[in-house]
Short mmCIF file of C-alpha atoms in Angstrom, two decimals:
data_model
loop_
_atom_site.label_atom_id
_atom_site.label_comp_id
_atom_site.label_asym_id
_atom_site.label_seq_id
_atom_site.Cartn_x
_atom_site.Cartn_y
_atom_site.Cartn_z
CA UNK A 18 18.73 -2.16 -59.40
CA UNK A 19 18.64 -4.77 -56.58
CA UNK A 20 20.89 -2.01 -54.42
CA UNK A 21 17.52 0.43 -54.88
CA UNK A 22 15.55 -2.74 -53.82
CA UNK A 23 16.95 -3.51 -50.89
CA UNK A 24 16.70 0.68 -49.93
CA UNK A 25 12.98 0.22 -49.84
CA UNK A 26 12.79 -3.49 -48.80
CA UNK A 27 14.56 -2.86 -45.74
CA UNK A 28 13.49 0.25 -44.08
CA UNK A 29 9.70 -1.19 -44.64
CA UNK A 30 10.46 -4.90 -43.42
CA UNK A 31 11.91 -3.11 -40.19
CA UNK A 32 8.65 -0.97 -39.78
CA UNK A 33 6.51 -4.03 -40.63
CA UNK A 34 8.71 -6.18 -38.28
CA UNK A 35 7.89 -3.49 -35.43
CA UNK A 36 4.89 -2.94 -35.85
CA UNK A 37 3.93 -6.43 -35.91
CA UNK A 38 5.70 -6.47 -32.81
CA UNK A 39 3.82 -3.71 -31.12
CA UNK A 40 1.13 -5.47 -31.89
CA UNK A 41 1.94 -8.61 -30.00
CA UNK A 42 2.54 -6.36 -26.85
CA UNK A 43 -0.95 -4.92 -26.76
CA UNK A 44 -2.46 -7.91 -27.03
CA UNK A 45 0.02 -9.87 -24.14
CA UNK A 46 -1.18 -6.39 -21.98
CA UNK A 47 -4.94 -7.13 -22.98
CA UNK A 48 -4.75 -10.20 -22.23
CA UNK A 49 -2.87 -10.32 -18.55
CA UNK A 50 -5.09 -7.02 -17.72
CA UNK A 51 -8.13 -9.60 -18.13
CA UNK A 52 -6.84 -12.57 -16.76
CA UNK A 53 -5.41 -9.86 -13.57
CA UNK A 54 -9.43 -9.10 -13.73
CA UNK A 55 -10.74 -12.46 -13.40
CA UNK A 56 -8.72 -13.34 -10.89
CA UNK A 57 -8.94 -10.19 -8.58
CA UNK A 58 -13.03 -10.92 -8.66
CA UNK A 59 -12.35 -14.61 -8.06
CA UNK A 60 -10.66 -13.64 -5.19
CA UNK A 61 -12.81 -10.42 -3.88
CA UNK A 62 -13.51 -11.18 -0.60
CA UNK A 63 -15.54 -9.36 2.54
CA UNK A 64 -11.83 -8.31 3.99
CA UNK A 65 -11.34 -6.23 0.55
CA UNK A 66 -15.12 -5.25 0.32
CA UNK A 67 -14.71 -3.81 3.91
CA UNK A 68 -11.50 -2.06 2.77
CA UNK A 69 -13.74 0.06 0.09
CA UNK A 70 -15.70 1.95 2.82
CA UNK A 71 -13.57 4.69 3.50
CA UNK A 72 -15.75 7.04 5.24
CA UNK A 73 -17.61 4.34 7.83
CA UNK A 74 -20.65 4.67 6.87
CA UNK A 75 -21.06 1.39 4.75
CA UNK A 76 -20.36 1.46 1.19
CA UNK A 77 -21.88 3.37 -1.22
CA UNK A 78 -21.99 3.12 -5.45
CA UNK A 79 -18.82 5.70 -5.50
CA UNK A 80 -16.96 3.67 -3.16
CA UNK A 81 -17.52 0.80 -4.71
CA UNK A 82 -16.92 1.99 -8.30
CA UNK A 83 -13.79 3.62 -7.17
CA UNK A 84 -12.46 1.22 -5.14
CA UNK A 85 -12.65 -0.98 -7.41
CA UNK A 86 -11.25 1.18 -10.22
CA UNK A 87 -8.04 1.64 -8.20
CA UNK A 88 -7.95 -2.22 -7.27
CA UNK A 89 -7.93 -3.23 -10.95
CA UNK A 90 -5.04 -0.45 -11.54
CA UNK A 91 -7.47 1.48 -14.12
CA UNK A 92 -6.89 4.74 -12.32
CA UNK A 93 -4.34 6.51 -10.23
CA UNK A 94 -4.98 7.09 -6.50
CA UNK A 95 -3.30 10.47 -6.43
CA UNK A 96 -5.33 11.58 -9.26
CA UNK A 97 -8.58 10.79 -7.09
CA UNK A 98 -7.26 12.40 -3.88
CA UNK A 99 -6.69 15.65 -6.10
CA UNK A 100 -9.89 16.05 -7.10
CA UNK A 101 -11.09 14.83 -3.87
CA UNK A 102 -8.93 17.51 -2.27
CA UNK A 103 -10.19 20.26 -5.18
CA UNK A 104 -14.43 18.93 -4.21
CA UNK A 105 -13.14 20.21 -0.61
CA UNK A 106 -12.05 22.81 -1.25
CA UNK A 107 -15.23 24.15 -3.57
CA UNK A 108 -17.58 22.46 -0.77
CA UNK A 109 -17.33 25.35 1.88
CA UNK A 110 -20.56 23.98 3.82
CA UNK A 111 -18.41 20.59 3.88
CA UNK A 112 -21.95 19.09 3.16
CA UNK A 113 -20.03 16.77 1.00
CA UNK A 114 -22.22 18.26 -1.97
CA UNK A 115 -21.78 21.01 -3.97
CA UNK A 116 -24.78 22.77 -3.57
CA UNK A 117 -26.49 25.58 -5.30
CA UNK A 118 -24.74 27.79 -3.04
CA UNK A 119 -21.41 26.72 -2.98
CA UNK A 120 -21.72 27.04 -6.81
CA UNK A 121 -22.05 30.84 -6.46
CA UNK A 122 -19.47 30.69 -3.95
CA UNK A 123 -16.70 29.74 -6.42
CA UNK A 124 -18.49 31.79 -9.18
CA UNK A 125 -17.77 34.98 -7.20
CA UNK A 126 -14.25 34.05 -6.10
CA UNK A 127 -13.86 33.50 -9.90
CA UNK A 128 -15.31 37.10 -10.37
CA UNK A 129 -13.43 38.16 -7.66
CA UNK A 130 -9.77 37.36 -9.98
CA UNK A 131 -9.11 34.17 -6.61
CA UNK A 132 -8.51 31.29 -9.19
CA UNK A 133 -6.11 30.29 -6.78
CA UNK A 134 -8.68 28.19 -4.79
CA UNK A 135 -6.24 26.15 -3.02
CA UNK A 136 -5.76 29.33 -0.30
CA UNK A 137 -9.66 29.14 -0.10
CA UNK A 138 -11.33 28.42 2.89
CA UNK A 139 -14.39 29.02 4.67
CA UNK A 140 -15.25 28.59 7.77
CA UNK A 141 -18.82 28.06 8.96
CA UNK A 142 -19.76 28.39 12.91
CA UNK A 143 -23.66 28.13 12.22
CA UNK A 144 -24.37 31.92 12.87
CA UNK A 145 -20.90 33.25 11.03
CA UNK A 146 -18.49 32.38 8.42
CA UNK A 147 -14.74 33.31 8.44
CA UNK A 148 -13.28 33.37 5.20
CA UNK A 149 -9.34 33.68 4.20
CA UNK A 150 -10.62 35.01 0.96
CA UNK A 151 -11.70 38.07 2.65
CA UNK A 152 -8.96 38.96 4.52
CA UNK A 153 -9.94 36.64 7.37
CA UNK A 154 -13.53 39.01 8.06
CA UNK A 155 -16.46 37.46 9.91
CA UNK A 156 -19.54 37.51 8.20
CA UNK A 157 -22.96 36.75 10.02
CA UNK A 158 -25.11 34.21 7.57
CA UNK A 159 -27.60 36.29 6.94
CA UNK A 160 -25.85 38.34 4.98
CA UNK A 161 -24.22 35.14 3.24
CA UNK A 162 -27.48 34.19 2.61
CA UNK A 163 -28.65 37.83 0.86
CA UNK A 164 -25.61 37.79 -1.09
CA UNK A 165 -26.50 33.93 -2.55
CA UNK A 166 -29.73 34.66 -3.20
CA UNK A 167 -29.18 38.13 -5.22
CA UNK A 168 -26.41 36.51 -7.51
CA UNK A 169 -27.26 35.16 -10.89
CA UNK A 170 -25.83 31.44 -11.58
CA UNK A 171 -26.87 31.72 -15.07
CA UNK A 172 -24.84 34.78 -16.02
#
């Protein structure tokens, strides 16, 4: 009888044991992730403000936020540079917004079977656009601008 005890006593006190253990960790990680915190703001200076406008033009509420997401460790850097590369790539007017029209942009290259929008460009010379999509053609705007405005966002 004590042989059938010590088959369940065991195996539990070792999951117990673990557990408990686990337990300990997350809290030691909690714990130096706040005190990392505390002491990176402490510390924030104008040198490190500076360093969060990476465009020139001062620093705006997504540089900030993002800056200081990466200097806390909460994200990773290549993640934001890949979907910084992918807003490129899906803002042909390089605005740096994705407007109405670049929406139906990647709608019809989405129609058009291109998922592959990492070999998508387009170029814009004010009067034209060039396009690798279409086989490298030159298209005056106007007829840019007809096409946008007949297509149906909505679909």
């Amino acid at each position: 009888s004590s042989r059938w005890f010590l088959v369940f006593y065991i195996p539990t006190s070792v999951i117990i044991v673990g557990a408990s253990l686990a337990n300990l960790a997350h809290a030691y990680e909690d714990y130096a992730h706040d005190r990392r915190e505390r002491t990176l703001l402490d510390q924030f200076d104008l040198e490190m403000l500076a360093a969060l406008d990476t465009d020139g033009d001062g620093i705006d509420k997504a540089e900030y936020v993002l800056g200081m997401l990466q200097v806390m460790e909460l994200v990773d850097p290549q993640k934001i540079r890949l979907y910084e590369d992918q807003f490129d790539i899906h803002d042909a007017d390089g605005s740096g917004k994705l407007t109405r029209e670049d929406i139906i942009l990647i709608k019809q290259r989405d129609k058009a079977g291109n998922n592959a929008t990492d070999d998508v460009e387009a170029t814009f010379d004010g009067d034209s656009v060039t396009s690798p999509a279409t086989g490298g053609d030159t298209h005056d705007t106007a007829s840019i601008e007809y096409t946008i405005r007949n297509v149906d966002v909505e679909d």
